[in-house]
Tab-separated table of C-alpha atoms in Angstrom:
chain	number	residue	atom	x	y	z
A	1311	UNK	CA	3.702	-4.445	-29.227
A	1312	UNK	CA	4.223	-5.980	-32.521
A	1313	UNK	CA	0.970	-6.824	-32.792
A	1314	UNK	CA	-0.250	-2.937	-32.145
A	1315	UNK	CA	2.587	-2.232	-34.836
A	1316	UNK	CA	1.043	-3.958	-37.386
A	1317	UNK	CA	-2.673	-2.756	-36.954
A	1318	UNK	CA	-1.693	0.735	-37.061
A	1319	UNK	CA	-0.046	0.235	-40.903
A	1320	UNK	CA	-2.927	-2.005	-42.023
A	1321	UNK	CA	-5.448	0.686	-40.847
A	1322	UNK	CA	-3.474	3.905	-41.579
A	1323	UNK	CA	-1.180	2.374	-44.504
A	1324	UNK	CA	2.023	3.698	-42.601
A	1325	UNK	CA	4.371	2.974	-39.717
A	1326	UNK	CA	3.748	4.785	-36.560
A	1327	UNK	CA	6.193	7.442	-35.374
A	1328	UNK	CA	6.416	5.312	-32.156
A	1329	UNK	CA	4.656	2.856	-29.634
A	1330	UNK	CA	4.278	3.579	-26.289
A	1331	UNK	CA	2.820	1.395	-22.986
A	1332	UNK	CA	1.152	2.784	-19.985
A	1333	UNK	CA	0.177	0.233	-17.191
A	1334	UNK	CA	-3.180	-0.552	-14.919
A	1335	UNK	CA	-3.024	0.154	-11.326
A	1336	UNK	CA	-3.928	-1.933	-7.964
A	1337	UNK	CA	-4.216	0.242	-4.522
A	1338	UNK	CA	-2.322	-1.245	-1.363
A	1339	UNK	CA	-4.144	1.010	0.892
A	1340	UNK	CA	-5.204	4.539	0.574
A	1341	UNK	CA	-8.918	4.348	-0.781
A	1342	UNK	CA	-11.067	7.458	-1.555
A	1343	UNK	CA	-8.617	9.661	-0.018
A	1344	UNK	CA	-6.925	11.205	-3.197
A	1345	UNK	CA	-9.543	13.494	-3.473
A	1346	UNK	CA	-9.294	14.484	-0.161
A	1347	UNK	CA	-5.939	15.743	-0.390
A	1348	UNK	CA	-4.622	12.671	1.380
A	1349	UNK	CA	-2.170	9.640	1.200
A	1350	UNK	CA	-2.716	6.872	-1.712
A	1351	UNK	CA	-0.276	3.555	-2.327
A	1352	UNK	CA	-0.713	2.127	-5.696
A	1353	UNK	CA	1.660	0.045	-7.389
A	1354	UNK	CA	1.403	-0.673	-11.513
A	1355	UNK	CA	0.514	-3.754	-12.920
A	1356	UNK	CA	1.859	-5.793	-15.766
A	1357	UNK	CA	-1.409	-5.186	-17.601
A	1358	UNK	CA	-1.077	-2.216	-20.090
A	1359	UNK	CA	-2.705	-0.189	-22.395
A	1360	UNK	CA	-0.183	0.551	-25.729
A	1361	UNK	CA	-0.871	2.563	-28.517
A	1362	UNK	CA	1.040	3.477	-31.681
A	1363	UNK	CA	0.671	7.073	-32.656
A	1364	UNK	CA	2.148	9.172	-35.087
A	1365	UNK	CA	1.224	12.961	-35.591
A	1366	UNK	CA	-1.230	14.903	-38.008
A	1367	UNK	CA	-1.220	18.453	-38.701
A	1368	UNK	CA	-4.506	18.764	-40.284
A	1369	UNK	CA	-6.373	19.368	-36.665
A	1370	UNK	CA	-7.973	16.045	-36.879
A	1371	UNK	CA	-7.937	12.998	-34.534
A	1372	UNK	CA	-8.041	9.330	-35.696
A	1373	UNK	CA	-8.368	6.594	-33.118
A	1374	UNK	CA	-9.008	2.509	-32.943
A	1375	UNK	CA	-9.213	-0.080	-30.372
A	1376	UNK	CA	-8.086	-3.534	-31.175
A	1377	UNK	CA	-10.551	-4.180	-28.406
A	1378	UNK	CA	-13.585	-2.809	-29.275
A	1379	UNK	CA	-15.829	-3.324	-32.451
A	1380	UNK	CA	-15.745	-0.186	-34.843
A	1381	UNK	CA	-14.183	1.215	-37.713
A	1382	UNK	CA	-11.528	4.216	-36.502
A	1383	UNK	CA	-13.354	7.271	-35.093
A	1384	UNK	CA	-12.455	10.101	-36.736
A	1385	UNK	CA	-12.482	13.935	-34.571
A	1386	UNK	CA	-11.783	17.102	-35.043
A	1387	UNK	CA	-9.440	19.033	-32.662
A	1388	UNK	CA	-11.661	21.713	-32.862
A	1389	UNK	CA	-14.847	20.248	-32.219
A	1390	UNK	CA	-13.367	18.558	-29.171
A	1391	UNK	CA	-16.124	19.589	-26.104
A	1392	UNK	CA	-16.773	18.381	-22.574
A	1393	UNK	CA	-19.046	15.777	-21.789
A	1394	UNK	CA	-20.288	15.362	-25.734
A	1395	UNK	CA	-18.206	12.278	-26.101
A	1396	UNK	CA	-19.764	9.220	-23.842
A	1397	UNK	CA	-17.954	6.365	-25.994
A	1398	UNK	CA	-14.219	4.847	-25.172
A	1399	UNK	CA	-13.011	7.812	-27.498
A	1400	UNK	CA	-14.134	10.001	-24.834
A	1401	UNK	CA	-10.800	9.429	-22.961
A	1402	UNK	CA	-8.080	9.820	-25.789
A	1403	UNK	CA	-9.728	12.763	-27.029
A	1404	UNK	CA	-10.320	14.001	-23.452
A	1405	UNK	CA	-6.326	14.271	-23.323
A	1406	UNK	CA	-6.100	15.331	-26.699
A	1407	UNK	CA	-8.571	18.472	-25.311
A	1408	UNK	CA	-6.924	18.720	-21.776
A	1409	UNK	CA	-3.234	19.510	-23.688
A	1410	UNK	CA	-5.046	22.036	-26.007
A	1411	UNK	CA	-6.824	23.910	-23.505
A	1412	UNK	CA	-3.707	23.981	-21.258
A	1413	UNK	CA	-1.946	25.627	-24.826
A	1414	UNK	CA	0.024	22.953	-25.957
A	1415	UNK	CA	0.288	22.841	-30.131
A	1416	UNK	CA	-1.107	19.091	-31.063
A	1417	UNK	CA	-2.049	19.554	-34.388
A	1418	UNK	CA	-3.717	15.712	-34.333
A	1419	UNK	CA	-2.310	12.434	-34.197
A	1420	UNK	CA	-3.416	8.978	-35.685
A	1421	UNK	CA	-3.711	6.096	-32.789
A	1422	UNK	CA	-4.536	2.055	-32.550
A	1423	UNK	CA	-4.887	1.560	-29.209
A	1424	UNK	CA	-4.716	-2.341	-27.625
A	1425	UNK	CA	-5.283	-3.026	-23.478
A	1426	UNK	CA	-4.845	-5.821	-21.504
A	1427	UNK	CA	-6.078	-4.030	-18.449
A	1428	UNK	CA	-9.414	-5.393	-17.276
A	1429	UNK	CA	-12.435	-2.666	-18.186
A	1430	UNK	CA	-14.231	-1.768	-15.042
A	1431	UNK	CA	-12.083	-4.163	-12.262
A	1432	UNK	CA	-10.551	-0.841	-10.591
A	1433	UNK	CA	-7.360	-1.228	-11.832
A	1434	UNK	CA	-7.669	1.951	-14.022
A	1435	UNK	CA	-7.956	0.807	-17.187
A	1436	UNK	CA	-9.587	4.538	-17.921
A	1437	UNK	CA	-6.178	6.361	-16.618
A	1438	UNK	CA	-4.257	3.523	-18.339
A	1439	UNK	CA	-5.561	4.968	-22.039
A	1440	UNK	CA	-5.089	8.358	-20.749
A	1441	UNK	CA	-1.961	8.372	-20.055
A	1442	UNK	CA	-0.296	6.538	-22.493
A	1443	UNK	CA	-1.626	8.857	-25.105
A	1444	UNK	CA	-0.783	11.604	-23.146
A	1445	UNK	CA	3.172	10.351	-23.301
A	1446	UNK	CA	2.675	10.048	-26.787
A	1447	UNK	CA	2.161	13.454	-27.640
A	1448	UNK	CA	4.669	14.893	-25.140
A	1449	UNK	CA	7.106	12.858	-27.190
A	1450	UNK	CA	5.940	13.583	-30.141
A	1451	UNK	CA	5.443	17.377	-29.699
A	1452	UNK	CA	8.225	17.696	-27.898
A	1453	UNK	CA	6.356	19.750	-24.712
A	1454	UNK	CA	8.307	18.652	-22.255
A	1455	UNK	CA	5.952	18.155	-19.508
A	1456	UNK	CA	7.435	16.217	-16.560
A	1457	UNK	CA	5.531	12.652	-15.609
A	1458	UNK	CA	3.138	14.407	-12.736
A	1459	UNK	CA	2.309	17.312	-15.414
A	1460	UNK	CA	0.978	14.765	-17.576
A	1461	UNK	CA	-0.981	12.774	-14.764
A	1462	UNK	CA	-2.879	16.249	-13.784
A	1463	UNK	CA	-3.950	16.746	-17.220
A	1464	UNK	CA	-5.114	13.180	-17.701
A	1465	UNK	CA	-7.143	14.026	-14.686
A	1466	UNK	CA	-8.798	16.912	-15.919
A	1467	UNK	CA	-9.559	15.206	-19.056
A	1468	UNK	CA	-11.607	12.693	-16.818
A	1469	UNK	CA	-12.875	14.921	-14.416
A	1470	UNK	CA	-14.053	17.750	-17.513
A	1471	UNK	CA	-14.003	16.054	-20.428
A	1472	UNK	CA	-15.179	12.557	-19.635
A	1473	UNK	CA	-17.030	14.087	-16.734
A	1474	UNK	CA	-15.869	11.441	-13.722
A	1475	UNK	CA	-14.739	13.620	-10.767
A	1476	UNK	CA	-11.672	11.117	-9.772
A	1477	UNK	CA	-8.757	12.325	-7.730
A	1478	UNK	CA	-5.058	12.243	-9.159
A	1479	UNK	CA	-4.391	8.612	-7.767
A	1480	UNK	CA	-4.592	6.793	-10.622
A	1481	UNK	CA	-2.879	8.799	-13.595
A	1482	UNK	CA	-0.001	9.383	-11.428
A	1483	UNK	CA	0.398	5.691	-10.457
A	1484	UNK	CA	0.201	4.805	-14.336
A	1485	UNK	CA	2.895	7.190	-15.235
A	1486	UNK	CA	5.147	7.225	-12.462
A	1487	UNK	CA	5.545	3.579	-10.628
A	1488	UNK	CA	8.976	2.038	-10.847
A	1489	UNK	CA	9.278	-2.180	-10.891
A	1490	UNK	CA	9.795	-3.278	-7.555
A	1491	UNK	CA	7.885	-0.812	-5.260
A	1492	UNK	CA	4.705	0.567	-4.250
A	1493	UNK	CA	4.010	4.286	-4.958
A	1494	UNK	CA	3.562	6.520	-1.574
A	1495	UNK	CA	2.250	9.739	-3.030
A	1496	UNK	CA	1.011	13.128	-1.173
A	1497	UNK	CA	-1.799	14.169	-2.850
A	1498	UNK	CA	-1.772	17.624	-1.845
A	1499	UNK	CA	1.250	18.712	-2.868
A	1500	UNK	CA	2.408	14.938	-5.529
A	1501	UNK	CA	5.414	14.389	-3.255
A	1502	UNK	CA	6.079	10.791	-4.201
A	1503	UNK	CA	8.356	8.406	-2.670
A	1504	UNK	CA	9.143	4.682	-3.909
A	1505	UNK	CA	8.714	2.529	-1.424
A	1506	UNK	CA	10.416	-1.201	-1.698
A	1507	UNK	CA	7.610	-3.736	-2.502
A	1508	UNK	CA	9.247	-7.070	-3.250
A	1509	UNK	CA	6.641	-9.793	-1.437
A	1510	UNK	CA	7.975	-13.039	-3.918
A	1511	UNK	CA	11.710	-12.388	-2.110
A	1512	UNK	CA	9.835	-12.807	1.296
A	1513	UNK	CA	7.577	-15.884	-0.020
A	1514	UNK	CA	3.914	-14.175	-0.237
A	1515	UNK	CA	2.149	-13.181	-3.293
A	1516	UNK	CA	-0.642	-9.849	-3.529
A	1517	UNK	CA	-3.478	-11.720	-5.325
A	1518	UNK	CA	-6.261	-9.671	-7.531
A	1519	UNK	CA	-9.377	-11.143	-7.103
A	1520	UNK	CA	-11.711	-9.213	-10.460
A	1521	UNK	CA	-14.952	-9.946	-9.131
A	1522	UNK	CA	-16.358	-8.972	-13.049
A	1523	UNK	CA	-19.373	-6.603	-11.320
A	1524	UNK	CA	-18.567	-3.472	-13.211
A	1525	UNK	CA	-18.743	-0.151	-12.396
A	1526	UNK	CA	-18.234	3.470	-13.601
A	1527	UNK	CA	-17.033	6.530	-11.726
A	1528	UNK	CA	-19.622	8.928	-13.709
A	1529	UNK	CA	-22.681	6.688	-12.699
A	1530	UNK	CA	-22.967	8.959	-9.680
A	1531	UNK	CA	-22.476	7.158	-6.244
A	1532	UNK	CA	-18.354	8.219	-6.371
A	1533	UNK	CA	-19.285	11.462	-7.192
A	1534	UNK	CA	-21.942	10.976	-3.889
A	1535	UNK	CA	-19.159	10.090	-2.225
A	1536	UNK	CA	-16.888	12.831	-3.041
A	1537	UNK	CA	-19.430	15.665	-2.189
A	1538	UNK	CA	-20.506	14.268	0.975
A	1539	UNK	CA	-16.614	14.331	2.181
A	1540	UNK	CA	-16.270	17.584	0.394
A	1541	UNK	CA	-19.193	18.712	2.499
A	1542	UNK	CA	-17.854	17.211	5.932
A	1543	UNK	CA	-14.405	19.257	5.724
A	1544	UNK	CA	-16.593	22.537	5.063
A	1545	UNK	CA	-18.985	21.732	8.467
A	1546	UNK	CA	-15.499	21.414	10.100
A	1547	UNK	CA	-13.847	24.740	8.840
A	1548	UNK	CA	-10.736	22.799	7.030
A	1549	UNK	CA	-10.087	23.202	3.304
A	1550	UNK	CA	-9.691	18.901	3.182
A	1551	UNK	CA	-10.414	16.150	5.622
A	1552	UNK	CA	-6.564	15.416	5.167
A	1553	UNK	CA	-6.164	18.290	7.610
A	1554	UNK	CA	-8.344	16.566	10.724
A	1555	UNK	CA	-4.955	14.937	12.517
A	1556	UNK	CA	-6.137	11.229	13.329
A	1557	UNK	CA	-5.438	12.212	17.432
A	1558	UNK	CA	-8.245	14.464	16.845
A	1559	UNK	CA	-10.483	12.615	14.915
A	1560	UNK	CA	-12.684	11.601	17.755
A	1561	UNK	CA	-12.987	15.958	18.638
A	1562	UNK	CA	-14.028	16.332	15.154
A	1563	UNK	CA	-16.735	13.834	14.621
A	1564	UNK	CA	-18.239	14.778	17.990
A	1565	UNK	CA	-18.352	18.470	15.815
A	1566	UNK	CA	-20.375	17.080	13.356
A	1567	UNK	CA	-23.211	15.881	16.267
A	1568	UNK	CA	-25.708	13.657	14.860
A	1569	UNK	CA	-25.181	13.892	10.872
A	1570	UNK	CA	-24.709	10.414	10.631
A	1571	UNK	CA	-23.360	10.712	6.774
A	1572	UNK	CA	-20.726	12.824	7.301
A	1573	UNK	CA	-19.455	11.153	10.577
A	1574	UNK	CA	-19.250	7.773	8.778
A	1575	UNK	CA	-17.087	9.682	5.671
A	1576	UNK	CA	-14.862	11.559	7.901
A	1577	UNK	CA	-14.117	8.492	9.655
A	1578	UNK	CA	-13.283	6.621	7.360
A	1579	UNK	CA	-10.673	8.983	5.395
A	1580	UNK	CA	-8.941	10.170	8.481
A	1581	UNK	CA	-8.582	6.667	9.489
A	1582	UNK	CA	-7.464	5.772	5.993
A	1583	UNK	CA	-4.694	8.413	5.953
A	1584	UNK	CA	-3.805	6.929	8.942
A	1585	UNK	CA	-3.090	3.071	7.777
A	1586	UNK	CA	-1.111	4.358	5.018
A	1587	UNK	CA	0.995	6.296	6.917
A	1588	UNK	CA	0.898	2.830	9.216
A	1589	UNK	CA	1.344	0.279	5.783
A	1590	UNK	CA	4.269	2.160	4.779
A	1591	UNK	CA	6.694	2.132	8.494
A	1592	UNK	CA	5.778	-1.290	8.689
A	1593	UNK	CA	7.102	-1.722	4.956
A	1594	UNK	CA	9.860	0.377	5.651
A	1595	UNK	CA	11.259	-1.742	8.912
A	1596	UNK	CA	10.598	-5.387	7.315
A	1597	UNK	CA	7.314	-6.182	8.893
A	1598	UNK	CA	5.680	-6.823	5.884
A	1599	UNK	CA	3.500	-9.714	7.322
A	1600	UNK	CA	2.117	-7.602	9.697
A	1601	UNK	CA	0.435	-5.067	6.931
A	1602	UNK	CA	-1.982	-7.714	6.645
A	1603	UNK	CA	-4.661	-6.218	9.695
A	1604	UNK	CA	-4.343	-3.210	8.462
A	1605	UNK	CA	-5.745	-4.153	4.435
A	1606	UNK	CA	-8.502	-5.580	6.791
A	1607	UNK	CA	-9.450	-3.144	8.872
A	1608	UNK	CA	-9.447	-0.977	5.365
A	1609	UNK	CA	-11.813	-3.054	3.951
A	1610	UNK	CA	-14.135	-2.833	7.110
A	1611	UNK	CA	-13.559	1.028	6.951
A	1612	UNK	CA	-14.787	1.196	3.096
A	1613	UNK	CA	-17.516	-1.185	4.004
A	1614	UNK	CA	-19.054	0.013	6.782
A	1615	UNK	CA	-18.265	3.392	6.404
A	1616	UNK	CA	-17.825	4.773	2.863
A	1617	UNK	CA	-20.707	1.804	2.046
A	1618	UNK	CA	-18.847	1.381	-1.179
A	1619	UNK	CA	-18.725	-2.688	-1.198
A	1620	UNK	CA	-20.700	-5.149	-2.479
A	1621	UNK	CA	-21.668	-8.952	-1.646
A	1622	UNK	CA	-19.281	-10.313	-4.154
A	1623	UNK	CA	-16.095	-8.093	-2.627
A	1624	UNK	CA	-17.333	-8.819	0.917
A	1625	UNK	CA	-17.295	-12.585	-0.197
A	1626	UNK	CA	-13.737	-12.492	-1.269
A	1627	UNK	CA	-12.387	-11.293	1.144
A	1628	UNK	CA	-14.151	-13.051	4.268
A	1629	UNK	CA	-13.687	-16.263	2.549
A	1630	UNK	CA	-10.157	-15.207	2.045
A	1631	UNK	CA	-9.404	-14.684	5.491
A	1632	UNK	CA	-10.689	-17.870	6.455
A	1633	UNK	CA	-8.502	-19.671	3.762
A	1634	UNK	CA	-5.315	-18.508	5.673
A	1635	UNK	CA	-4.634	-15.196	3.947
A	1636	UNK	CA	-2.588	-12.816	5.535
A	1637	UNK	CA	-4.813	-9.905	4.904
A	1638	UNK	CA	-7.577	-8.537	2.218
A	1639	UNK	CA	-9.665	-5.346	1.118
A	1640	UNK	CA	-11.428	-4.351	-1.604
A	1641	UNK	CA	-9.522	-1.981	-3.935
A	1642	UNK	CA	-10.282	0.829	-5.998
A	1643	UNK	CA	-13.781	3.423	-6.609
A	1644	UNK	CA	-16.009	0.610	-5.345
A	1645	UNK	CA	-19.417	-0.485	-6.416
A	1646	UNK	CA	-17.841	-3.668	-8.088
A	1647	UNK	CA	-14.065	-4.593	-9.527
A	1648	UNK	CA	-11.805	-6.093	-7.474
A	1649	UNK	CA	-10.209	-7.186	-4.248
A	1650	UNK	CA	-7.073	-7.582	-2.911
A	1651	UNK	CA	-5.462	-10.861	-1.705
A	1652	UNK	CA	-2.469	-11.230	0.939
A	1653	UNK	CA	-1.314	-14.700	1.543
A	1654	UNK	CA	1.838	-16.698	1.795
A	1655	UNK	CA	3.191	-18.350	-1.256
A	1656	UNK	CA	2.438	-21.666	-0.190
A	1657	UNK	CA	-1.459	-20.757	0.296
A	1658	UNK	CA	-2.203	-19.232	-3.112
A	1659	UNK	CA	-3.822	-22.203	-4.376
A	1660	UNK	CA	-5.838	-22.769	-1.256
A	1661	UNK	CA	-7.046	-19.409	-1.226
A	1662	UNK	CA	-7.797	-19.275	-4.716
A	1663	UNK	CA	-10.173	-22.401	-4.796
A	1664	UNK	CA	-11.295	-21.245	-1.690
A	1665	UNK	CA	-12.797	-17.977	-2.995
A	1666	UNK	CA	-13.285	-19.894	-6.789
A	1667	UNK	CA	-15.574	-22.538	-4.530
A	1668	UNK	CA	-17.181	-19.777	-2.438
A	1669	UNK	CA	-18.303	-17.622	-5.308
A	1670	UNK	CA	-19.947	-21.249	-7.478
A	1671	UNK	CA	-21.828	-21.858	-4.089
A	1672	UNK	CA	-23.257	-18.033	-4.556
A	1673	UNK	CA	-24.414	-18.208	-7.699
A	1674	UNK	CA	-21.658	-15.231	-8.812
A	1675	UNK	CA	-20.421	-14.706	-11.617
A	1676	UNK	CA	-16.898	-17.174	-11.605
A	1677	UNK	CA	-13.596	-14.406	-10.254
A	1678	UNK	CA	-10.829	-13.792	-12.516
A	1679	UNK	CA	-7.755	-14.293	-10.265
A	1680	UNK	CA	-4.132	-13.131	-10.912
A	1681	UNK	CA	-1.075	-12.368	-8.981
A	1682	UNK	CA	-0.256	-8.673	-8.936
A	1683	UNK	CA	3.018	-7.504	-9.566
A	1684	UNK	CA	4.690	-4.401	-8.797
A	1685	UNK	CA	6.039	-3.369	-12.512
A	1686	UNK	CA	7.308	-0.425	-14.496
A	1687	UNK	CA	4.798	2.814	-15.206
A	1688	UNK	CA	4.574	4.264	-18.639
A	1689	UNK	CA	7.051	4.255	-20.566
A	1690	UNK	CA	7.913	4.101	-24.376
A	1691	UNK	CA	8.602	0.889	-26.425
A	1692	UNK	CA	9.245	2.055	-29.804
């Protein structure tokens, strides 16, 4: 923080009005069904993105990233457009054009921005910068906007702005986790409840296995993705898949006849909705061991069905499994980024050189591995 403190007054000769932290995101189960009105269980990580801000009233935006080459980037408000923007700045200003649009008065603002959440692992590293400017400039402005207003405008700054249709998932898990717990969240309507996620008190750790293939939501294949479940609620006369109950799931893909592509998509979110609703009452009556089959059978699901895995994710988590881990599943939009790790305490370092080993023998790229820990969402520092 100190550090972000200092490289806003030696780039804007000043003191920022305040510095605030918004964190990454890891999914526990609930993948590809935020868009589909369904259930999603993130939990925020200890890796953030923090920026120091302070306000302008001259209608221009100024923005750095410790993290990035570049001088600062200097915008006008009013020259703020969808999809002209493809750089990092695309994101800031994105919210910057999301709260103006929606009729909020930001005059401009001056940001250094600093992240230690991994770029393209799946742990949100976009919603990460979103939101923690979007905080910003509620505090500063004084708006008012409650913690899910700000997620849905961080979300239309990615799906307009930056132009990557993602559902509501990850801004709301970077500004409204609490330490301690997993996020269940309704998507339809952003009912959330805080569900109790301490694995160290029962002696297991939730490794994150960054497999370091990147990806990027506007590249097209999520978008395929959405459409083609978008498309499968319309053949079956419901306004989301969340509305096929998983008792009748078998009625409804027998509906959809021989369109293989829709079949597998349907399948796979119904039967998603399903293990989250099944993650969470084992949670909830102190079977947490027992959540690990059902992180499998996710992955299989988002494998085999949604076809959104790759070698190196498949790698992890097979040679995972056969290192003793409790459970495992790819996490996140797909394509790349990262898995998911279940294990006891006492077979972390087993399953790490395990999977370390595995990937050398490939010929991958070598896995960044950390534990993940359920930790506070955004939240101001200064």
């Amino acid at each position: 923080m100190e550090q972000v403190q200092r490289g806003f007054v030696e780039l804007y000769g000043t003191e920022p009005e305040g510095v605030w932290s918004a964190p990454g995101r890891v999914n526990l189960i609930g993948e590809h069904t935020d868009y589909n009105d369904g259930f999603v269980m993130p939990f925020a990580l200890p890796h953030t993105a923090v920026a120091a801000v302070s306000r302008r009233e001259d209608g221009v935006l100024r923005l750095h990233s410790a993290d990035i080459e570049g001088g600062v980037v200097e915008l006008r408000l009013d020259d703020l457009a969808p999809e002209t923007d493809r750089d990092w700045t695309a994101y800031p200003a994105g919210v910057v054009w999301a709260l103006r649009e929606a009729g909020h008065p930001v005059t401009g603002a001056d940001v250094h921005l600093a992240s230690t959440v991994p770029a393209g692992a799946g742990l949100s590293s976009s919603a990460a910068l979103e939101v923690v400017i979007a905080l910003a400039l509620n505090d500063l402005y004084e708006l008012g906007l409650q913690r899910w207003q700000l997620a849905r405008l961080c979300q239309r700054a990615e799906n307009v702005y930056v132009g990557a249709p993602t559902g509501i998932m990850d801004q709301t898990a970077s500004a409204c986790c609490e330490t301690g717990h997993a996020l269940f969240l309704d998507t339809r309507d952003l009912s959330q409840k805080q569900i109790p996620f301490d694995l160290a008190a029962e002696g297991m750790r939730l490794l994150v296995v960054d497999t370091r293939v990147k990806h990027a939501h506007n590249e097209g294949e999520y978008g395929k993705r959405r459409a083609g479940c978008e498309r499968g609620a319309a053949l079956l006369g419901v306004d989301a898949l969340r509305d096929i109950p998983y008792g009748e799931l078998d009625a409804a893909l027998a509906r959809l006849g021989d369109d293989e592509e829709a079949v597998r998509l349907v399948r796979h979110v119904v039967t998603e909705d399903e293990r989250v609703e099944k993650v969470i009452a084992l949670l909830e009556s102190g079977e947490t061991r027992a959540i690990g089959p059902v992180l499998v059978a996710g992955h299989a699901s988002l494998r085999d069905d949604f076809r959104i895995s790759c070698p190196e994710l498949d790698l992890v988590v097979d040679t995972a499994l056969a290192s003793g881990a409790l459970g495992a599943r790819m996490t996140g939009g797909g394509f790349g980024g990262s898995a998911i790790v279940l294990a006891e305490a006492a077979d972390v370092d087993t399953v790490t050189k395990a999977v370390e080993e595995a990937f050398a023998a490939a010929g991958f790229t070598a896995p960044r591995v950390f534990e993940a820990v359920p930790s506070p969402g955004a939240r101001r520092l200064v």
